[in-house]
GROMACS .gro file of C-alpha atoms in nm:
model
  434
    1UNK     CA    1  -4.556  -1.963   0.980
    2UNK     CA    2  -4.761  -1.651   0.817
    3UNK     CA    3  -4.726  -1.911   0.497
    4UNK     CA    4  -4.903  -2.148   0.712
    5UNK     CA    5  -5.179  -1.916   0.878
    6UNK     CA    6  -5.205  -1.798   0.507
    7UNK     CA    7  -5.315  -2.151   0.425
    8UNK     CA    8  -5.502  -2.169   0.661
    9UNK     CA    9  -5.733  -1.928   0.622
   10UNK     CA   10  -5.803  -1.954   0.210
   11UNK     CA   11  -5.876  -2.330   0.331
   12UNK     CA   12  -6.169  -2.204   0.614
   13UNK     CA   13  -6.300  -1.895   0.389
   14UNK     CA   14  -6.374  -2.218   0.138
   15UNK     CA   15  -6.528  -2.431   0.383
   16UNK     CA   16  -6.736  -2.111   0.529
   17UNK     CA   17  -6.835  -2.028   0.138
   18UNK     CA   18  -6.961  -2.392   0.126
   19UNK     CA   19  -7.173  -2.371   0.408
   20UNK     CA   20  -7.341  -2.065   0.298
   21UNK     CA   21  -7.402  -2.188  -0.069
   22UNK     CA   22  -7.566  -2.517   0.146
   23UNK     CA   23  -7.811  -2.302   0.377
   24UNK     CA   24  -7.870  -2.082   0.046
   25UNK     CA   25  -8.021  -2.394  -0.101
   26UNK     CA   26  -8.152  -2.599   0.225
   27UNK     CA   27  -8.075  -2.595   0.589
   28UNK     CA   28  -7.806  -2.888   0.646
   29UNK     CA   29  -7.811  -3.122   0.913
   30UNK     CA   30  -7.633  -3.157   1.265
   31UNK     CA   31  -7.461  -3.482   1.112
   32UNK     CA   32  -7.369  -3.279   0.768
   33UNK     CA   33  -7.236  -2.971   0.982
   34UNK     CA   34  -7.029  -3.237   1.144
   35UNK     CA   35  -6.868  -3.415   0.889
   36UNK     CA   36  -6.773  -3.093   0.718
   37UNK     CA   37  -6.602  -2.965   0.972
   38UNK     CA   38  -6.415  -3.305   1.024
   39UNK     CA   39  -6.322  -3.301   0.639
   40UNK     CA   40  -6.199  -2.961   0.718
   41UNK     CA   41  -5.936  -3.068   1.023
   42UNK     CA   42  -5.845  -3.369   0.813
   43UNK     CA   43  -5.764  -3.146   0.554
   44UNK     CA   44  -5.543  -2.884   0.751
   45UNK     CA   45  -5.396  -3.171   0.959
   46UNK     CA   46  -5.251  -3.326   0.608
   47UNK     CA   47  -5.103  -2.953   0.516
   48UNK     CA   48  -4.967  -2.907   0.853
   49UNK     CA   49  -4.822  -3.239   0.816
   50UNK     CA   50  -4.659  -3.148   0.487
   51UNK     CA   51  -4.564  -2.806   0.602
   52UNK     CA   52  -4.356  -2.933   0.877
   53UNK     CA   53  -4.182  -3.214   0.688
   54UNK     CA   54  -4.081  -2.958   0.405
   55UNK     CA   55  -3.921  -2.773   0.731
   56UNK     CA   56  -3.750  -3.067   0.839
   57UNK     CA   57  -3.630  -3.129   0.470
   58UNK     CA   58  -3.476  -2.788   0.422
   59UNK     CA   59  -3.350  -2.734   0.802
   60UNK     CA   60  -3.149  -3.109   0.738
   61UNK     CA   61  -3.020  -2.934   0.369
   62UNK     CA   62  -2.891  -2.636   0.523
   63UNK     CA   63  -2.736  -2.828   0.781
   64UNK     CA   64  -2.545  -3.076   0.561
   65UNK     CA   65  -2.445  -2.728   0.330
   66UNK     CA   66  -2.303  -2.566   0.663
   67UNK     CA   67  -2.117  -2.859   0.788
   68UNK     CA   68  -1.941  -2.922   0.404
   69UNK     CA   69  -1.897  -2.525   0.447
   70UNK     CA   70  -1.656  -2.610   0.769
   71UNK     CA   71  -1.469  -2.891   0.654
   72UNK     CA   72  -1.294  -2.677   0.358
   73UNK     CA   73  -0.968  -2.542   0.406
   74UNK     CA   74  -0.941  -2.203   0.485
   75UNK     CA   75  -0.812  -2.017   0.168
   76UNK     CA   76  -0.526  -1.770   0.314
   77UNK     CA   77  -0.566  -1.411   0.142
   78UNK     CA   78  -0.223  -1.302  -0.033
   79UNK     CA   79  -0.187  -0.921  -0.081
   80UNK     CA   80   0.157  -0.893  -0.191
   81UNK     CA   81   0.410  -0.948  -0.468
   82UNK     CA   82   0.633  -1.277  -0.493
   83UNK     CA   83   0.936  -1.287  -0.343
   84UNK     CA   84   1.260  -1.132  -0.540
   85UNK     CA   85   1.596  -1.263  -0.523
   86UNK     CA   86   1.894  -0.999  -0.558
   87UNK     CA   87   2.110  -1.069  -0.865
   88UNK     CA   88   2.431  -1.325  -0.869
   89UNK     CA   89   2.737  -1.088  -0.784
   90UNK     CA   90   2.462  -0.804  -0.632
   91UNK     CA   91   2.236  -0.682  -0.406
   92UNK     CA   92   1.879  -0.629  -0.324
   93UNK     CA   93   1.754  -0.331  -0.096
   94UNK     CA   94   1.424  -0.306   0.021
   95UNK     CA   95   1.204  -0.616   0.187
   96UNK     CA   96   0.831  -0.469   0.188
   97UNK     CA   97   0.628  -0.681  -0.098
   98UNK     CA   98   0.281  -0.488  -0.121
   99UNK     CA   99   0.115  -0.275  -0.346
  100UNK     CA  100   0.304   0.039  -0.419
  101UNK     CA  101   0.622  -0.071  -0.228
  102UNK     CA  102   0.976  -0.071  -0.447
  103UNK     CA  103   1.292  -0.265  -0.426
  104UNK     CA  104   1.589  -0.138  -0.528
  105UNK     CA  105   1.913  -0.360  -0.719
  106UNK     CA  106   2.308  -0.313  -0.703
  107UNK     CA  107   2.602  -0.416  -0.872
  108UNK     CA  108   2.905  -0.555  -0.720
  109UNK     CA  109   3.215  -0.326  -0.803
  110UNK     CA  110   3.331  -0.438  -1.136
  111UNK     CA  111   2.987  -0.551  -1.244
  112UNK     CA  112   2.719  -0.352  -1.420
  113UNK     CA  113   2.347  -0.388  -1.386
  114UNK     CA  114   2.156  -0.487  -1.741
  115UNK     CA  115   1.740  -0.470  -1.636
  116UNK     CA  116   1.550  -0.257  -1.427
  117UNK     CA  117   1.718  -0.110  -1.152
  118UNK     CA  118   1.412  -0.032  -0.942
  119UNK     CA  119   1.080  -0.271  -0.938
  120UNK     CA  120   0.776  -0.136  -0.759
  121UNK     CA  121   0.462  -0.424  -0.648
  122UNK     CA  122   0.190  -0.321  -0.873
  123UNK     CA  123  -0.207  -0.309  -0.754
  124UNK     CA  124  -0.210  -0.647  -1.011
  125UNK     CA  125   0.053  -0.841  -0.689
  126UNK     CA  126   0.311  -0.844  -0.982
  127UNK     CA  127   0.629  -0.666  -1.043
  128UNK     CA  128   0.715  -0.423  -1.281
  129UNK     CA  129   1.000  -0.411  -1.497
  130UNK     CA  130   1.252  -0.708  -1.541
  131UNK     CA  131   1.481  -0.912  -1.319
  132UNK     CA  132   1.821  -0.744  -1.343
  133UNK     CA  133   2.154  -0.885  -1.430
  134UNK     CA  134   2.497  -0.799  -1.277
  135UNK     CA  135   2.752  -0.837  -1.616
  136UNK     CA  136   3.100  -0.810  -1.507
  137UNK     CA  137   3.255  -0.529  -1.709
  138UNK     CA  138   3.523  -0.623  -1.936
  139UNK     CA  139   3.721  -0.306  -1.934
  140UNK     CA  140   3.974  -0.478  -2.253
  141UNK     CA  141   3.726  -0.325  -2.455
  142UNK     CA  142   3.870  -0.012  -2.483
  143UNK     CA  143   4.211  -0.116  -2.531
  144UNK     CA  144   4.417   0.053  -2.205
  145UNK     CA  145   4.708  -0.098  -2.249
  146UNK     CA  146   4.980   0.099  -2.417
  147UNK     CA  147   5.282  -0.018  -2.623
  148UNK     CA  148   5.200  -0.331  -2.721
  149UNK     CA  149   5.080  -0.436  -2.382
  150UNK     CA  150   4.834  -0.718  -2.378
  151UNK     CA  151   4.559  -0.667  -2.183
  152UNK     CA  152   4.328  -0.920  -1.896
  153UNK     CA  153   4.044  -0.860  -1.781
  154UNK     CA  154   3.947  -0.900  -1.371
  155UNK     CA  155   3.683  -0.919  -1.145
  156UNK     CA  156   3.879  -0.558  -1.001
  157UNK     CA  157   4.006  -0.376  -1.297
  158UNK     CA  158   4.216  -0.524  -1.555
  159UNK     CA  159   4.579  -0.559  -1.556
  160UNK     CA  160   4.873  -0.553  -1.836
  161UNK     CA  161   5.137  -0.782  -1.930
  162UNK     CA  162   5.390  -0.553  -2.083
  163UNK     CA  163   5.626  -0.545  -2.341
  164UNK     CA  164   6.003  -0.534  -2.249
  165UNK     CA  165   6.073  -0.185  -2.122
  166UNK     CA  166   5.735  -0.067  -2.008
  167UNK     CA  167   5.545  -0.069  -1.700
  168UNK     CA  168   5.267   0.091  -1.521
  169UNK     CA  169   4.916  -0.027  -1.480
  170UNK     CA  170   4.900   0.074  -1.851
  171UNK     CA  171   5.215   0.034  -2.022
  172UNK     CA  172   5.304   0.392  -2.017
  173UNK     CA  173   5.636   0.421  -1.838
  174UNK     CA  174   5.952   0.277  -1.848
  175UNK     CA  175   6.055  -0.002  -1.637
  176UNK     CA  176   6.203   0.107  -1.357
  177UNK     CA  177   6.407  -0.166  -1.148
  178UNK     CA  178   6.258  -0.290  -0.794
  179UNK     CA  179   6.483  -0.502  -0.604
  180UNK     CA  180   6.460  -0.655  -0.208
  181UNK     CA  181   6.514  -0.373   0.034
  182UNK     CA  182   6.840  -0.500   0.158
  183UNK     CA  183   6.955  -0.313   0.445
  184UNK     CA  184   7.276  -0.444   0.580
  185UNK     CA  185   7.590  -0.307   0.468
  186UNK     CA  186   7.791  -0.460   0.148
  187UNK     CA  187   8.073  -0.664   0.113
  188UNK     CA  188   8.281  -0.344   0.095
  189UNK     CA  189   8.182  -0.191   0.400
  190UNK     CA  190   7.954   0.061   0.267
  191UNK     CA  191   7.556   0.098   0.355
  192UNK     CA  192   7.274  -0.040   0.142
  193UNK     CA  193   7.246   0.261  -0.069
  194UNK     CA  194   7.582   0.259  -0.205
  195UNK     CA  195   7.799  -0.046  -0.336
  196UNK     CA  196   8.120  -0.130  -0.489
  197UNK     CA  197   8.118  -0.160  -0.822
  198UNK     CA  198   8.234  -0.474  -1.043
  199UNK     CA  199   8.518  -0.383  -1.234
  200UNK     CA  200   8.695  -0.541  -1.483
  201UNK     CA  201   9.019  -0.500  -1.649
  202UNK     CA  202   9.050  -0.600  -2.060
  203UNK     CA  203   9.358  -0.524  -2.288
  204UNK     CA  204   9.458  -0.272  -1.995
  205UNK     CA  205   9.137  -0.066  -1.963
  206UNK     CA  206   8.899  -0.120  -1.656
  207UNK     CA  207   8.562  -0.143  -1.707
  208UNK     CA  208   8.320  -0.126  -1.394
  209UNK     CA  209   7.956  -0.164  -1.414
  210UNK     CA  210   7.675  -0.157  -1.099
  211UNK     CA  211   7.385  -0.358  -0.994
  212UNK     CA  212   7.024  -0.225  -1.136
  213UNK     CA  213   6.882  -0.023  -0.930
  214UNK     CA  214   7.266   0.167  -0.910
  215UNK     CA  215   7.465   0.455  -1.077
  216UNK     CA  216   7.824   0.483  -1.056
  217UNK     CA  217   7.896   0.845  -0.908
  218UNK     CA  218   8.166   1.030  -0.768
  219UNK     CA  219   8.550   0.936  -0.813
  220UNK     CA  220   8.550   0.718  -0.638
  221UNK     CA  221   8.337   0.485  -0.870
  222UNK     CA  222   8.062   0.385  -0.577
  223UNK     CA  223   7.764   0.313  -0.725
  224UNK     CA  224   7.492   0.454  -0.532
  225UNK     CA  225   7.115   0.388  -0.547
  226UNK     CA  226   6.922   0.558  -0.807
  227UNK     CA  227   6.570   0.732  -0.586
  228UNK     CA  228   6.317   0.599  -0.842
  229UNK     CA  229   6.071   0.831  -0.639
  230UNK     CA  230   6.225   1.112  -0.723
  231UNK     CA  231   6.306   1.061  -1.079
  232UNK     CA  232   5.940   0.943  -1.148
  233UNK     CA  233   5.803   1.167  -0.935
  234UNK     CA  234   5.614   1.346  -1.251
  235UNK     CA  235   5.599   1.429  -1.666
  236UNK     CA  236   5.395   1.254  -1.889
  237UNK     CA  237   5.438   0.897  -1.794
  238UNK     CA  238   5.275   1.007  -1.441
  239UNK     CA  239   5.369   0.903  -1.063
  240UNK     CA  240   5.513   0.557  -0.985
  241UNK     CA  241   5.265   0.546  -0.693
  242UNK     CA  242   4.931   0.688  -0.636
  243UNK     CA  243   4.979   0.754  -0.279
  244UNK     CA  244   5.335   0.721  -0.142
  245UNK     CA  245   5.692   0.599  -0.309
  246UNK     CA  246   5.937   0.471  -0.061
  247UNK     CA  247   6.236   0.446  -0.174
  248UNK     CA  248   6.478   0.153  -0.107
  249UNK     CA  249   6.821   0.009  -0.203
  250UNK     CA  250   6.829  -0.081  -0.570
  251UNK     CA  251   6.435  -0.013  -0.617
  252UNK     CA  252   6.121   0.118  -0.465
  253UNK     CA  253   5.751  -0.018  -0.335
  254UNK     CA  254   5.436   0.186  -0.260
  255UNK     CA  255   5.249   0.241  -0.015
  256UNK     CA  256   4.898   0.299   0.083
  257UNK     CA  257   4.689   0.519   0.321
  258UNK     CA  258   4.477   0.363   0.589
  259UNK     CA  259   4.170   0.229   0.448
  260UNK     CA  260   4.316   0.084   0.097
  261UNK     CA  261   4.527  -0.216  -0.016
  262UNK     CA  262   4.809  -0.175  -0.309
  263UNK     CA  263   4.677  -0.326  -0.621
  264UNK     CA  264   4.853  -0.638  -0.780
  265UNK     CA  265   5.023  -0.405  -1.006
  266UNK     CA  266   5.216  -0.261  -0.696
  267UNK     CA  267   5.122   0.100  -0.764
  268UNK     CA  268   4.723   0.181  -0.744
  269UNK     CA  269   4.505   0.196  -0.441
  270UNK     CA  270   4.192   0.028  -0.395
  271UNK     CA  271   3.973   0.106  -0.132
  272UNK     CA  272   3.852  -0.213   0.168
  273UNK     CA  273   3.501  -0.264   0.190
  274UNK     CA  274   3.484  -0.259   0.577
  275UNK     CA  275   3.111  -0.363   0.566
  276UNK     CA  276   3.182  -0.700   0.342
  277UNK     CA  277   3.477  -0.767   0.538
  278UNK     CA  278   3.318  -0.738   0.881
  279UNK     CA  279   3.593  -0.455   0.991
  280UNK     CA  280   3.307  -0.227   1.098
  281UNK     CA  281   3.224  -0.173   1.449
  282UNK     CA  282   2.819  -0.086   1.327
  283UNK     CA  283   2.571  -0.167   1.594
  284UNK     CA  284   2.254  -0.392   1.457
  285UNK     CA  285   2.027  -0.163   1.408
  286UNK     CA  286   2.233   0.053   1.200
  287UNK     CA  287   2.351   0.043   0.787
  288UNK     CA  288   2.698   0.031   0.735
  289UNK     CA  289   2.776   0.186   0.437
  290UNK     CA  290   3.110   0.174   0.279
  291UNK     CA  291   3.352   0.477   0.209
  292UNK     CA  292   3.613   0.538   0.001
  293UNK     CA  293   3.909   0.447   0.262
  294UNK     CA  294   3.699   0.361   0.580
  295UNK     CA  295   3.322   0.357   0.642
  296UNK     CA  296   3.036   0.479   0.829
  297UNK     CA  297   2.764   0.373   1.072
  298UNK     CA  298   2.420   0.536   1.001
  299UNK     CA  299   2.108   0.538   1.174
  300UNK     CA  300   1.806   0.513   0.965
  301UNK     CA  301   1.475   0.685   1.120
  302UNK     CA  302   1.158   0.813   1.038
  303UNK     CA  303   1.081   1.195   1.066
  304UNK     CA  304   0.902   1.307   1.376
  305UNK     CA  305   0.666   1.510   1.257
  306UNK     CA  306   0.384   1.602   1.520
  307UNK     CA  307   0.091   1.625   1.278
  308UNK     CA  308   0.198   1.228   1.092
  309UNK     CA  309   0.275   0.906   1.171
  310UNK     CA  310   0.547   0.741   0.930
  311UNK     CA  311   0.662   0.372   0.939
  312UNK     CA  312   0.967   0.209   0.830
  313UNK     CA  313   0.891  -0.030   0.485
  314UNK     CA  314   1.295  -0.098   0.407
  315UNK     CA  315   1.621   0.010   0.579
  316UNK     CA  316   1.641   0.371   0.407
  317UNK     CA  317   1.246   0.437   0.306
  318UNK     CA  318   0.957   0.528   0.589
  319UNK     CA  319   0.601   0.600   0.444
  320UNK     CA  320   0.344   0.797   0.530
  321UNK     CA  321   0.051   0.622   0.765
  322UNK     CA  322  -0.321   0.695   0.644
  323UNK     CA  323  -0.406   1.064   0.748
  324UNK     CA  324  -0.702   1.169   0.977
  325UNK     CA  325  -1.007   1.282   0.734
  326UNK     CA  326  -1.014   1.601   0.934
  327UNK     CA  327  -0.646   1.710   0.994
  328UNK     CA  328  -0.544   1.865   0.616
  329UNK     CA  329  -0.222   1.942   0.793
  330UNK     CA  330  -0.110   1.543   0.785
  331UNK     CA  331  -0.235   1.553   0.393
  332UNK     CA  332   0.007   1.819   0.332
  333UNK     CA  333   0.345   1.591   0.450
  334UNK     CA  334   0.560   1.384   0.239
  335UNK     CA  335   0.358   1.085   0.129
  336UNK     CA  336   0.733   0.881   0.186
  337UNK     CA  337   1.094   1.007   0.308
  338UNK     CA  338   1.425   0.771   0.153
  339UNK     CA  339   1.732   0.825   0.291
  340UNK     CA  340   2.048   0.659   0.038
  341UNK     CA  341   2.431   0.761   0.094
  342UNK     CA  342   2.689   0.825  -0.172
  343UNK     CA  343   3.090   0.769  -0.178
  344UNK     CA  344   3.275   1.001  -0.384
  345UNK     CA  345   3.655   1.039  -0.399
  346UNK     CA  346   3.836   1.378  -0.404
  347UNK     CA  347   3.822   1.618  -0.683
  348UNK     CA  348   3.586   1.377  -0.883
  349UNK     CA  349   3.528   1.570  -1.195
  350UNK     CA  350   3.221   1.619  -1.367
  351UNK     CA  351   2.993   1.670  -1.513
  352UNK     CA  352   2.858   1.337  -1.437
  353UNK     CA  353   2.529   1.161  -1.330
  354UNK     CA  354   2.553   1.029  -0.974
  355UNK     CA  355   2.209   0.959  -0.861
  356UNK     CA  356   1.836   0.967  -1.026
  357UNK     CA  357   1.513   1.040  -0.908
  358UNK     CA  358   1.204   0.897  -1.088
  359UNK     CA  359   0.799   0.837  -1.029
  360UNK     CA  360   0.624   0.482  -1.179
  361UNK     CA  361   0.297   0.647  -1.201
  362UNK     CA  362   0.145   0.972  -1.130
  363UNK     CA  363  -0.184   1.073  -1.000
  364UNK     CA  364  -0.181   1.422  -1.147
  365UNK     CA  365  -0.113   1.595  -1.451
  366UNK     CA  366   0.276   1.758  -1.332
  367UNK     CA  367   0.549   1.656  -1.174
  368UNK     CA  368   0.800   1.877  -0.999
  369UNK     CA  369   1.171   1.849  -0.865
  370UNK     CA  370   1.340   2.083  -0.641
  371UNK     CA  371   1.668   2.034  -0.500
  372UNK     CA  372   1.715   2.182  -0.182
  373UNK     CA  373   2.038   2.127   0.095
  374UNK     CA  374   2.368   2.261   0.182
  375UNK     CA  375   2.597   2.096  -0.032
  376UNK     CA  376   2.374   2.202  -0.369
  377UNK     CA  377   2.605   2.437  -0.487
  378UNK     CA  378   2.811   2.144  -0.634
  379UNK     CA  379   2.547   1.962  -0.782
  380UNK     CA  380   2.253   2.049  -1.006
  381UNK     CA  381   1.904   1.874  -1.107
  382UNK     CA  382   1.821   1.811  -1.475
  383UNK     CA  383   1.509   1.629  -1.617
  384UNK     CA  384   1.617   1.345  -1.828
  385UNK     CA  385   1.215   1.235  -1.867
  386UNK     CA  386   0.870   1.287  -1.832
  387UNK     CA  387   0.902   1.108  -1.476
  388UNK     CA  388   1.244   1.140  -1.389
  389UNK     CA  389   1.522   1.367  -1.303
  390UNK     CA  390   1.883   1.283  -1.272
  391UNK     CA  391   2.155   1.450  -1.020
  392UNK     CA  392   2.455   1.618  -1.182
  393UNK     CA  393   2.807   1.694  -1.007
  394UNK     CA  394   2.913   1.984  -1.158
  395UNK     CA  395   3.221   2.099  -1.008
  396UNK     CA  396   3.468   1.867  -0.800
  397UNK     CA  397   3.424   1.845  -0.411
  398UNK     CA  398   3.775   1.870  -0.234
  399UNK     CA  399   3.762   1.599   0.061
  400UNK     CA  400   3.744   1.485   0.317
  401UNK     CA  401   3.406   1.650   0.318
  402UNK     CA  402   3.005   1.565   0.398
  403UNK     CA  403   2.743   1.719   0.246
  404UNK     CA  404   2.389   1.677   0.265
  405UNK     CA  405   2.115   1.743  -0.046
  406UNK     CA  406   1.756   1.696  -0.042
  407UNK     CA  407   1.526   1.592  -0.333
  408UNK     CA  408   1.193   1.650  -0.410
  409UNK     CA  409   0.945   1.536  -0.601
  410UNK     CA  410   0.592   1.706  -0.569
  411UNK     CA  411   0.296   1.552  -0.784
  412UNK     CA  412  -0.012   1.819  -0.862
  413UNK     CA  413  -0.280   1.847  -1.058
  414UNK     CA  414  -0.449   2.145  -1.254
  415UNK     CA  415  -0.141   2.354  -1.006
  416UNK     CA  416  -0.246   2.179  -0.667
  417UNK     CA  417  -0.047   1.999  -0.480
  418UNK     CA  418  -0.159   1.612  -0.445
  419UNK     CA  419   0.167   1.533  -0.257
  420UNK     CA  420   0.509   1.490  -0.221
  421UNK     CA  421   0.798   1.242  -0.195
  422UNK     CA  422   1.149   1.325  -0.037
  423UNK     CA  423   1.467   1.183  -0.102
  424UNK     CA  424   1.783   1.282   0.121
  425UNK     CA  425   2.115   1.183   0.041
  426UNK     CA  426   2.436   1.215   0.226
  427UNK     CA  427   2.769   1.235   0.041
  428UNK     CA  428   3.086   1.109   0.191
  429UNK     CA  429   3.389   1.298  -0.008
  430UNK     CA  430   3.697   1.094   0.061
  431UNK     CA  431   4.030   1.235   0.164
  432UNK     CA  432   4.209   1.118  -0.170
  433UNK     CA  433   4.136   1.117  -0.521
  434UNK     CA  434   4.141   0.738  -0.580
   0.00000   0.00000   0.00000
């Protein structure tokens, strides 16, 4: 409209300038005066006109724009990574796909992982590192068996098909004789542990031999069982059984503590996986994580800390909500807590790596790793990298035991503080040493 009025009033200073230039040079007429002024509201009618058509013109664009606007389909905004599968013969921990979030891989036991074990969801909505593998370990490699044995390899170990004479999981003992438990008494009255011999008389001299598994003792010439428990007990070709021997007539079995089942080679112990095998008694919302001989329920939660909010973004790993601009107190918490568990057996040796700590990026110029916890005094923490540090046993844990450690890892720049990440772990010692 002030377009319009704008018009409008270069159009009447024109018509005003033409009547003065006309009474300059003569004094017009009534009819003159007249027709002028009708030229003049002919003359705004037909830009009024125009005006208000161009309106109509753009108005029915603009509507025809807005209603092609509506009919598109609404684009849905994606702000996180692609989904990741977890490895044939592993696992996948952690679900949260958005920037800065990081999923964690594991291997099946008798598997090891080839790739990146941890991927974090970069600002780009892509992953970083590569899609592990799970390889099953071939442990032939290094040749365990002993004595000729020839060696397979298993999804669970490997086992060894002996030469005549030897035995063990590795070839390294001689073959000791196991025979049915038989426990009713013999032909010649006596019990299961002792026997009659077979005798037999050539060119006047008698000869008597026993069953395997028997000894001829005594003069009476009984043969009595031979306690392979007891003569294998120890020395260099080790104990017949990893847990128990029980001894029976003419041979031996193993046994096994609560928790394990005996190996196919009828001597070793390996542990049940409660948590696969659905022996647990874990409520939903808890993890159950497996132990060597049992297993235990655990309750992941986020710290209650009065001055922060956290939120759970996988089963073991709560982050830090955005802070208050004003409360320098909520800055100062741990930007994320992780909570993992770790099964150790008995008397584990080490030195050995048995968990590592490491950052992606960093926003300062420093990191720094503290360990902290009451079981530290068995472990220690060694840099292995710019951005990571691994966690060393250094001197065997005697189970059953628990102990707790806590990990740090501050970021800072030019010596302040920028913030800090937390890892605690929980170790379960077992009560054996298999």
């Amino acid at each position: 409209m002030k377009t319009m009025n704008r018009r409008y009033s270069v159009l009447l200073s024109l018509f005003i300038c033409q009547v003065y230039t006309m009474w300059a040079q003569d004094c017009p007429s009534k009819q003159d005066l007249q027709s002028s002024i009708q030229q003049a509201h002919k003359l705004l009618s037909s830009q009024e006109a125009s005006y208000l058509q161009s309106l109509r013109s753009l108005r029915k664009k603009l509507n025809l724009l807005h209603d092609s606007i509506t009919r598109l389909p609404a684009k849905q905004k994606n702000f996180s990574c692609p989904e990741l599968d977890a490895p044939a013969n592993g696992r996948k921990l952690g679900k949260a796909l958005r920037a800065g979030h990081e999923v964690h891989f594991l291997c099946a036991e008798g598997y090891e992982l080839l790739g990146s074990e941890t991927r974090r969801c970069k600002d780009s909505l892509s992953w970083s590192g590569q899609q592990p593998v799970c390889k099953e370990i071939d442990e032939c490699v290094s040749s365990p068996c002993a004595n000729g044995g020839s060696c397979r390899d298993e999804v669970d170990g490997f086992s060894c098909s002996c030469a005549r004479g030897w035995a063990g999981p590795s070839c390294q003992s001689p073959t000791p004789t196991v025979l049915v438990d038989v426990m009713s008494p013999s032909p010649g009255g006596s019990s299961a542990l002792s026997r009659q011999p077979k005798c037999s008389r050539t060119q006047g001299t008698t000869r008597c031999t026993c069953d395997p598994g028997y000894t001829i003792s005594g003069r009476e010439n009984i043969c009595t069982d031979i306690d392979e428990c007891k003569l294998f007990h120890g020395g260099q070709a080790g104990r017949l059984c990893v847990y128990a021997c029980v001894n029976t007539a003419g041979g031996y079995r193993c046994t096994c503590p609560a928790g394990y089942d005996l190996t196919r080679d009828g001597r070793n112990c390996k542990d049940v996986d409660e948590c696969v095998s659905r022996q647990s008694d874990c409520t939903r919302g808890q993890l159950c994580i497996n132990t060597y001989g049992g297993f235990q329920c655990v309750t992941v939660d986020c710290p209650p800390i009065r001055d922060a909010t956290y939120a759970q973004t996988s089963p073991t790993r709560c982050e830090r909500s955005r802070c208050p601009a004003d409360s320098r107190t909520c800055s100062q918490e741990p930007i994320s807590v992780s909570q993992h568990q770790l099964s150790l057996v008995s008397r584990l040796s080490g030195p050995r790596v048995v968990f590592r700590m490491s950052a992606l990026r960093t926003m300062g110029d420093t990191l720094r790793f503290a360990l902290l916890g009451r079981g530290r005094r068995f472990f220690s923490l060694q840099r292995s990298g710019p951005h990571t540090a691994q966690l060393l046993l250094t001197s065997p844990v005697l189970g059953p035991n628990t102990l707790d450690l806590q990990l740090e890892m501050s970021e800072l720049d030019r010596g302040e503080v920028l913030g800090r990440h937390i890892t605690k772990i929980t170790v379960f010692v077992s009560a054996y040493e298999f």
